[in-house]
CSV table of C-alpha atoms and ligand atoms in Angstrom, one decimal:
chain,number,residue,atom,x,y,z
A,704,UNK,CA,-0.3,0.0,-0.1
A,705,UNK,CA,1.2,3.8,-0.7
A,706,UNK,CA,1.6,4.9,2.7
A,707,UNK,CA,4.3,5.9,4.2
A,708,UNK,CA,2.8,6.9,7.5
A,709,UNK,CA,-0.8,5.7,9.3
A,710,UNK,CA,-2.6,7.3,11.9
A,711,UNK,CA,-4.9,4.8,13.8
A,712,UNK,CA,-6.7,6.5,16.6
A,713,UNK,CA,-8.4,4.4,19.5
A,714,UNK,CA,-5.2,2.6,20.1
A,715,UNK,CA,-6.0,1.9,23.3
A,716,UNK,CA,-9.3,0.6,22.9
A,717,UNK,CA,-10.7,-3.0,21.9
A,718,UNK,CA,-10.1,-2.7,18.2
A,719,UNK,CA,-7.5,-0.7,17.9
A,720,UNK,CA,-5.2,-3.2,20.5
A,721,UNK,CA,-6.5,-5.9,17.6
A,722,UNK,CA,-5.5,-3.4,14.4
A,723,UNK,CA,-2.5,-2.7,16.3
A,724,UNK,CA,-0.9,-6.2,16.5
A,725,UNK,CA,-3.0,-7.0,12.8
A,726,UNK,CA,-1.2,-4.1,10.8
A,727,UNK,CA,2.1,-4.2,12.6
A,728,UNK,CA,4.9,-4.1,9.9
A,729,UNK,CA,2.3,-3.4,7.0
A,730,UNK,CA,3.6,0.4,6.6
A,731,UNK,CA,6.8,1.9,7.0
A,732,UNK,CA,5.1,3.8,9.9
A,733,UNK,CA,2.4,3.6,12.0
A,734,UNK,CA,1.0,6.5,14.3
A,735,UNK,CA,-0.9,5.1,17.4
A,736,UNK,CA,-2.9,7.3,19.3
A,737,UNK,CA,-5.4,7.7,22.3
A,738,UNK,CA,-6.4,9.6,25.3
A,739,UNK,CA,-6.0,6.8,27.4
A,740,UNK,CA,-2.4,5.0,28.0
A,741,UNK,CA,-0.9,2.6,25.3
A,742,UNK,CA,1.6,0.7,24.9
A,743,UNK,CA,5.0,2.0,24.4
A,744,UNK,CA,6.3,2.1,20.7
A,745,UNK,CA,8.1,-0.8,19.3
A,746,UNK,CA,9.6,-0.4,15.7
A,747,UNK,CA,7.6,1.2,12.9
A,748,UNK,CA,5.4,3.2,16.0
A,749,UNK,CA,5.3,5.9,16.7
A,750,UNK,CA,2.9,6.7,20.9
A,751,UNK,CA,1.3,10.0,20.6
A,752,UNK,CA,-1.4,10.5,23.3
A,753,UNK,CA,-4.1,13.0,22.1
A,754,UNK,CA,-7.7,14.5,23.4
A,755,UNK,CA,-9.5,14.5,20.2
A,756,UNK,CA,-11.5,17.2,21.7
A,757,UNK,CA,-8.4,19.3,21.6
A,758,UNK,CA,-8.4,20.3,18.3
A,759,UNK,CA,-4.7,22.0,18.1
A,760,UNK,CA,-3.7,18.5,19.6
A,761,UNK,CA,-5.3,17.0,16.5
A,762,UNK,CA,-3.7,18.9,13.9
A,763,UNK,CA,-0.7,18.4,15.3
A,764,UNK,CA,-0.9,14.9,15.0
A,765,UNK,CA,-2.2,14.7,12.1
A,766,UNK,CA,0.9,16.1,10.6
A,767,UNK,CA,3.0,14.1,8.2
A,768,UNK,CA,-0.2,11.6,8.1
A,769,UNK,CA,-1.0,9.8,4.4
A,770,UNK,CA,-3.7,7.8,5.7
A,771,UNK,CA,-6.0,7.7,9.3
A,772,UNK,CA,-7.7,4.5,10.3
A,773,UNK,CA,-10.3,6.7,12.8
A,774,UNK,CA,-11.5,4.2,15.4
A,775,UNK,CA,-10.8,6.3,18.6
A,776,UNK,CA,-14.0,8.5,20.8
A,777,UNK,CA,-17.1,7.4,22.8
A,778,UNK,CA,-18.0,3.7,21.5
A,779,UNK,CA,-21.2,3.2,23.2
A,780,UNK,CA,-23.9,5.7,24.3
A,781,UNK,CA,-23.0,8.1,26.6
A,782,UNK,CA,-24.1,11.9,27.9
A,783,UNK,CA,-24.5,14.7,25.7
A,784,UNK,CA,-20.9,16.4,26.9
A,785,UNK,CA,-19.0,13.5,26.2
A,786,UNK,CA,-20.5,12.4,22.7
A,787,UNK,CA,-20.1,16.1,21.8
A,788,UNK,CA,-16.4,16.1,22.8
A,789,UNK,CA,-15.0,12.7,21.6
A,790,UNK,CA,-17.1,12.0,18.6
A,791,UNK,CA,-18.5,15.5,17.3
A,792,UNK,CA,-16.0,18.0,17.5
A,793,UNK,CA,-13.4,15.3,17.8
A,794,UNK,CA,-14.4,14.1,14.3
A,795,UNK,CA,-14.1,17.4,12.9
A,796,UNK,CA,-11.3,18.2,14.5
A,797,UNK,CA,-9.4,15.0,13.0
A,798,UNK,CA,-10.8,15.7,9.0
A,799,UNK,CA,-10.5,19.4,9.8
A,800,UNK,CA,-6.5,18.2,10.8
A,801,UNK,CA,-6.7,15.9,7.9
A,802,UNK,CA,-7.1,18.4,5.7
A,803,UNK,CA,-4.5,20.9,6.8
A,804,UNK,CA,-1.9,18.1,6.7
A,805,UNK,CA,-3.1,16.7,2.9
A,806,UNK,CA,-4.3,13.5,4.1
A,807,UNK,CA,-5.4,11.2,1.3
A,808,UNK,CA,-8.3,9.4,3.1
A,809,UNK,CA,-9.4,8.3,6.1
A,810,UNK,CA,-11.5,4.5,7.0
A,811,UNK,CA,-14.1,6.0,9.7
A,812,UNK,CA,-15.2,3.5,11.9
A,813,UNK,CA,-19.1,4.1,12.2
A,814,UNK,CA,-21.6,2.1,13.5
A,815,UNK,CA,-24.6,0.2,13.1
A,816,UNK,CA,-26.1,2.4,15.4
A,817,UNK,CA,-26.2,5.5,12.7
A,818,UNK,CA,-29.3,2.8,11.5
A,819,UNK,CA,-30.5,1.5,14.6
A,820,UNK,CA,-34.0,2.4,15.1
A,821,UNK,CA,-34.7,1.0,11.4
A,822,UNK,CA,-36.3,-2.6,11.6
A,823,UNK,CA,-34.3,-5.9,11.7
A,824,UNK,CA,-37.2,-7.1,8.8
A,825,UNK,CA,-35.8,-4.4,7.1
A,826,UNK,CA,-32.5,-5.4,4.7
A,827,UNK,CA,-30.7,-2.1,4.4
A,828,UNK,CA,-28.1,-1.5,1.8
A,829,UNK,CA,-25.5,2.0,1.8
A,830,UNK,CA,-28.1,4.0,0.7
A,831,UNK,CA,-30.5,4.0,3.5
A,832,UNK,CA,-31.4,6.8,5.4
A,833,UNK,CA,-29.6,7.3,8.6
A,834,UNK,CA,-32.1,6.4,11.7
A,835,UNK,CA,-29.9,7.2,14.4
A,836,UNK,CA,-31.1,4.8,17.9
A,837,UNK,CA,-29.3,6.9,20.7
A,838,UNK,CA,-26.7,10.3,21.2
A,839,UNK,CA,-23.9,7.8,20.2
A,840,UNK,CA,-25.5,6.9,16.8
A,841,UNK,CA,-26.6,10.2,15.9
A,842,UNK,CA,-22.4,11.0,16.5
A,843,UNK,CA,-21.6,8.7,13.9
A,844,UNK,CA,-24.5,9.5,11.9
A,845,UNK,CA,-22.9,13.7,11.7
A,846,UNK,CA,-19.4,11.2,11.0
A,847,UNK,CA,-20.6,10.1,7.9
A,848,UNK,CA,-21.8,13.7,6.8
A,849,UNK,CA,-18.6,14.8,8.0
A,850,UNK,CA,-16.5,12.1,5.8
A,851,UNK,CA,-18.8,13.5,2.9
A,852,UNK,CA,-18.2,17.3,3.2
A,853,UNK,CA,-14.6,16.7,3.4
A,854,UNK,CA,-14.4,14.2,0.5
A,855,UNK,CA,-16.6,15.8,-1.9
A,856,UNK,CA,-15.0,19.5,-1.1
A,857,UNK,CA,-11.6,18.9,-0.1
A,858,UNK,CA,-11.0,15.3,-1.8
A,859,UNK,CA,-10.2,13.2,1.6
A,860,UNK,CA,-11.4,10.3,0.5
A,861,UNK,CA,-13.6,9.0,3.2
A,862,UNK,CA,-14.9,4.5,3.6
A,863,UNK,CA,-17.4,4.6,6.5
A,864,UNK,CA,-17.7,1.2,8.0
A,865,UNK,CA,-21.1,0.9,9.8
A,866,UNK,CA,-19.2,-1.8,11.9
A,867,UNK,CA,-22.0,-4.3,13.4
A,868,UNK,CA,-20.5,-5.8,16.4
A,869,UNK,CA,-16.6,-6.9,16.0
A,870,UNK,CA,-15.9,-9.2,19.1
A,871,UNK,CA,-13.7,-12.4,19.4
A,872,UNK,CA,-16.9,-14.1,19.2
A,873,UNK,CA,-20.6,-13.7,18.6
A,874,UNK,CA,-22.4,-13.5,22.3
A,875,UNK,CA,-26.1,-13.5,21.4
A,876,UNK,CA,-28.7,-14.1,19.0
A,877,UNK,CA,-28.8,-10.3,17.6
A,878,UNK,CA,-24.7,-10.7,16.9
A,879,UNK,CA,-25.5,-14.1,14.5
A,880,UNK,CA,-26.7,-11.2,12.2
A,881,UNK,CA,-24.4,-8.0,13.1
A,882,UNK,CA,-21.1,-9.7,14.1
A,883,UNK,CA,-17.4,-8.8,12.2
A,884,UNK,CA,-14.6,-10.8,12.6
A,885,UNK,CA,-11.3,-8.9,13.8
A,886,UNK,CA,-9.7,-10.6,10.2
A,887,UNK,CA,-13.0,-9.4,8.3
A,888,UNK,CA,-12.3,-6.2,10.0
A,889,UNK,CA,-8.6,-5.8,8.8
A,890,UNK,CA,-9.8,-7.2,5.0
A,891,UNK,CA,-12.4,-4.1,4.9
A,892,UNK,CA,-9.6,-1.7,6.3
A,893,UNK,CA,-7.2,-3.0,3.2
A,894,UNK,CA,-10.3,-2.1,1.2
A,895,UNK,CA,-10.8,1.1,2.3
A,896,UNK,CA,-7.0,1.5,1.8
A,897,UNK,CA,-6.7,0.5,-1.6
A,898,UNK,CA,-9.7,0.8,-3.7
A,899,UNK,CA,-10.8,3.3,-6.0
A,900,UNK,CA,-13.4,5.8,-4.4
A,901,UNK,CA,-14.5,9.1,-3.1
A,902,UNK,CA,-17.2,9.0,-0.5
A,903,UNK,CA,-18.8,5.7,0.5
A,904,UNK,CA,-20.5,3.8,3.1
A,905,UNK,CA,-20.5,-0.3,3.9
A,906,UNK,CA,-21.2,-2.2,6.5
A,907,UNK,CA,-18.9,-4.1,9.0
A,908,UNK,CA,-20.0,-7.5,9.0
A,909,UNK,CA,-19.1,-11.2,8.1
A,910,UNK,CA,-20.3,-13.4,6.1
A,911,UNK,CA,-23.7,-14.2,7.8
A,912,UNK,CA,-26.9,-15.8,6.7
A,913,UNK,CA,-28.7,-14.1,9.1
A,914,UNK,CA,-27.5,-10.3,8.5
A,915,UNK,CA,-29.9,-7.8,8.6
A,916,UNK,CA,-27.7,-6.0,5.5
A,917,UNK,CA,-27.4,-6.3,1.7
A,918,UNK,CA,-23.1,-5.2,1.7
A,919,UNK,CA,-23.0,-5.6,-1.9
A,920,UNK,CA,-21.4,-2.0,-2.4
A,921,UNK,CA,-18.4,-3.4,0.3
A,922,UNK,CA,-18.4,-6.6,-2.3
A,923,UNK,CA,-18.1,-3.9,-5.0
A,924,UNK,CA,-15.0,-2.0,-3.9
A,925,UNK,CA,-13.4,-5.7,-3.3
A,926,UNK,CA,-14.5,-6.7,0.1
A,927,UNK,CA,-14.6,-10.7,0.7
A,928,UNK,CA,-15.1,-11.8,3.9
A,929,UNK,CA,-14.1,-15.0,5.0
A,930,UNK,CA,-15.7,-15.7,8.3
A,931,UNK,CA,-19.1,-16.3,9.5
A,932,UNK,CA,-21.4,-16.0,12.6
A,933,UNK,CA,-23.3,-18.7,11.3
A,934,UNK,CA,-21.1,-21.8,13.4
A,935,UNK,CA,-22.5,-20.1,16.7
A,936,UNK,CA,-26.2,-20.8,15.7
A,937,UNK,CA,-27.0,-23.3,17.9
A,938,UNK,CA,-25.3,-22.5,20.7
A,939,UNK,CA,-27.0,-18.7,20.3
A,940,UNK,CA,-30.3,-18.7,18.5
A,941,UNK,CA,-32.8,-18.6,21.7
A,942,UNK,CA,-30.3,-15.8,23.7
A,943,UNK,CA,-32.9,-13.1,23.0
A,944,UNK,CA,-34.2,-10.5,25.0
A,945,UNK,CA,-37.6,-9.9,26.7
A,946,UNK,CA,-37.4,-6.7,25.3
A,947,UNK,CA,-39.9,-6.3,22.0
A,948,UNK,CA,-38.3,-2.6,20.8
A,949,UNK,CA,-34.7,-4.1,21.2
A,950,UNK,CA,-35.5,-7.6,19.5
A,951,UNK,CA,-37.7,-5.3,16.8
A,952,UNK,CA,-34.9,-2.4,15.9
A,953,UNK,CA,-31.1,-3.4,14.6
A,954,UNK,CA,-29.8,-1.4,17.3
A,955,UNK,CA,-31.1,-3.7,19.8
A,956,UNK,CA,-30.7,-2.4,23.7
A,957,UNK,CA,-29.5,0.6,22.0
A,958,UNK,CA,-33.1,1.4,20.8
A,959,UNK,CA,-34.4,0.7,23.1
A,960,UNK,CA,-33.2,2.2,26.0
A,961,UNK,CA,-35.9,5.3,27.1
A,962,UNK,CA,-38.3,4.5,23.9
A,963,UNK,CA,-41.3,6.0,24.1
A,964,UNK,CA,-42.2,6.4,20.5
A,965,UNK,CA,-44.9,4.2,18.2
A,966,UNK,CA,-43.6,0.6,17.7
A,967,UNK,CA,-45.9,1.0,14.3
A,968,UNK,CA,-43.9,3.8,13.4
A,969,UNK,CA,-40.8,2.9,13.2
A,970,UNK,CA,-38.6,3.4,9.9
B,2416,NAI,P1,-13.3,1.2,22.3
B,2416,NAI,O1,-14.0,2.3,23.5
B,2416,NAI,O2,-12.3,0.2,23.2
B,2416,NAI,O3,-12.2,1.9,22.2
B,2416,NAI,C1,-12.3,3.7,21.9
B,2416,NAI,C2,-10.7,4.4,22.1
B,2416,NAI,O4,-10.9,5.5,22.5
B,2416,NAI,C3,-10.7,3.9,23.4
B,2416,NAI,O5,-9.4,3.8,24.0
B,2416,NAI,C4,-10.8,5.3,24.3
B,2416,NAI,O6,-9.9,5.9,25.3
B,2416,NAI,C5,-10.5,6.1,22.9
B,2416,NAI,N1,-11.3,7.7,23.3
B,2416,NAI,C6,-12.3,7.8,24.0
B,2416,NAI,N2,-12.6,9.5,23.6
B,2416,NAI,C7,-11.4,10.0,23.2
B,2416,NAI,C8,-11.0,11.2,23.2
B,2416,NAI,N3,-12.0,12.2,23.6
B,2416,NAI,N4,-9.9,11.2,22.8
B,2416,NAI,C9,-9.1,10.3,21.9
B,2416,NAI,N5,-9.5,8.8,22.0
B,2416,NAI,C10,-10.6,8.9,23.2
B,2416,NAI,O7,-14.2,0.9,21.5
B,2416,NAI,P2,-13.9,-0.4,20.1
B,2416,NAI,O8,-14.8,-1.3,20.4
B,2416,NAI,O9,-12.4,-0.5,20.0
B,2416,NAI,O10,-14.7,0.4,18.7
B,2416,NAI,C11,-13.6,1.2,18.4
B,2416,NAI,C12,-14.6,2.3,17.2
B,2416,NAI,O11,-15.4,1.5,16.1
B,2416,NAI,C13,-15.4,3.0,17.8
B,2416,NAI,O12,-15.4,4.2,17.5
B,2416,NAI,C14,-16.7,2.7,18.3
B,2416,NAI,O13,-17.7,3.7,17.8
B,2416,NAI,C15,-16.4,1.7,16.8
B,2416,NAI,N6,-17.3,0.2,16.6
B,2416,NAI,C16,-17.0,-0.3,17.1
B,2416,NAI,C17,-18.0,-1.8,17.1
B,2416,NAI,C18,-17.6,-2.8,18.2
B,2416,NAI,O14,-18.3,-3.7,17.8
B,2416,NAI,N7,-16.2,-2.8,18.7
B,2416,NAI,C19,-19.3,-1.6,16.5
B,2416,NAI,C20,-19.7,-0.4,15.9
B,2416,NAI,C21,-18.3,0.7,15.8
B,2417,15L,C1,-21.4,-0.4,18.3
B,2417,15L,O1,-21.2,0.6,17.6
B,2417,15L,C2,-21.0,0.0,20.1
B,2417,15L,O2,-19.3,0.2,19.7
B,2417,15L,C3,-20.5,-1.5,19.7
B,2417,15L,O3,-19.8,-1.6,21.7
B,2417,15L,C4,-21.6,-2.7,20.1
B,2417,15L,O4,-22.3,-2.5,21.1
B,2417,15L,C5,-22.4,-2.8,18.8
B,2417,15L,O5,-22.0,-1.1,18.3
B,2417,15L,C6,-23.6,-3.7,18.6
B,2417,15L,O6,-24.3,-3.1,17.9
B,2417,15L,O7,-23.1,-4.5,18.9
C-alpha cells in the first residue's frame, strides 16, 4: 500500500489493540493515538497521546500522515457532553486536521447505530437513510456526513464502515446477524486503504446468513469476508432479550433505552 505513515486513533481500545497487532509491519510508520495510555512504541510505531477534543493537538497529530484509521472516541451511549466532545467535535477536529495536513483518505469506524432505529425486517443497503438510535448513533451519522463534506469538497476519500459487532466471537442471537470477525475487519480496512473511490458507506459485517444488510457495495469495492457467525447458530439462536423494542430494531438495546415512540412507526 502506498502510504508511508498511517495514523490509528483509538489505539488503546478493544479494536485499536487488535488492529495494532494485525497491522504491525504493514506500513513504514504506524502512528498510534488515544486519550488513554498505550503500550510503548515498537519498531515502526509512533505513540502519541491526544484528546480528540483538543483541536490544536489533533492538527499536530495529523501532520505528516498519509491515511487515517479513525477508531477513537466514545464507543457506546453516553451523556451529551461526552459524545459532543469525543465524537462530534473530535471527528471535526480530525477531518480538519487531515485537510490541513494533506491526508489522502480516512477509514472511519462508523456504526450500525447510525441506522439502529431501522427494523430488523428491513434489509438495508448503503443508501439507507440515517435513523440513529442514540446520541452515540447520532454522532456516527454526523461523522458520515462530515466525511462526505471533506470527500467531495476537499478530496479526502472516506470509507465509512457501519460496523455491526466486532468481537472475538458473537455473544447473542442479534450478533448472529451483526458480527464481524477481527480478520474481516482488517480485510475491510485493506479495501478502505486500497480501493478506488471518493466516498462510500459499507457495512462492517462478516458473511452471516442472517445479516440485516445487503453489503453489495462493499463487495463491489473488493471486500470478501472469510468468516461467518453461522457456526455459532446452535449456541446462540435462543439468546434473546425479552424486550420487544430491542428485538424489533437493528440497534437492539441501544434503540430500546428510553424508547417511548410508536413501535408501528419505526422506519
Ligand atoms: P473502545 O471504547 O474500546 O475504544 C475507543 C477508544 O477511543 C478508547 O481507547 C478510548 O480511550 C478512545 N477515546 C475515547 N474518547 C477519546 C477522546 N476524547 N480522545 C481520544 N481518544 C478517545 O471501542 P472499540 O470497541 O475498540 O471501538 C472502536 C471504534 O469502532 C469506535 O469508534 C466505535 O464506535 C466503533 N465501533 C465499534 C464496534 C464494535 O463492535 N466494537 C461496532 C461499531 C462501531
Ligand atoms: C457499537 O457501535 C458499539 O461500539 C459496540 O460496543 C457494540 O455495542 C456494537 O455497536 C453493537 O451494536 O453490537
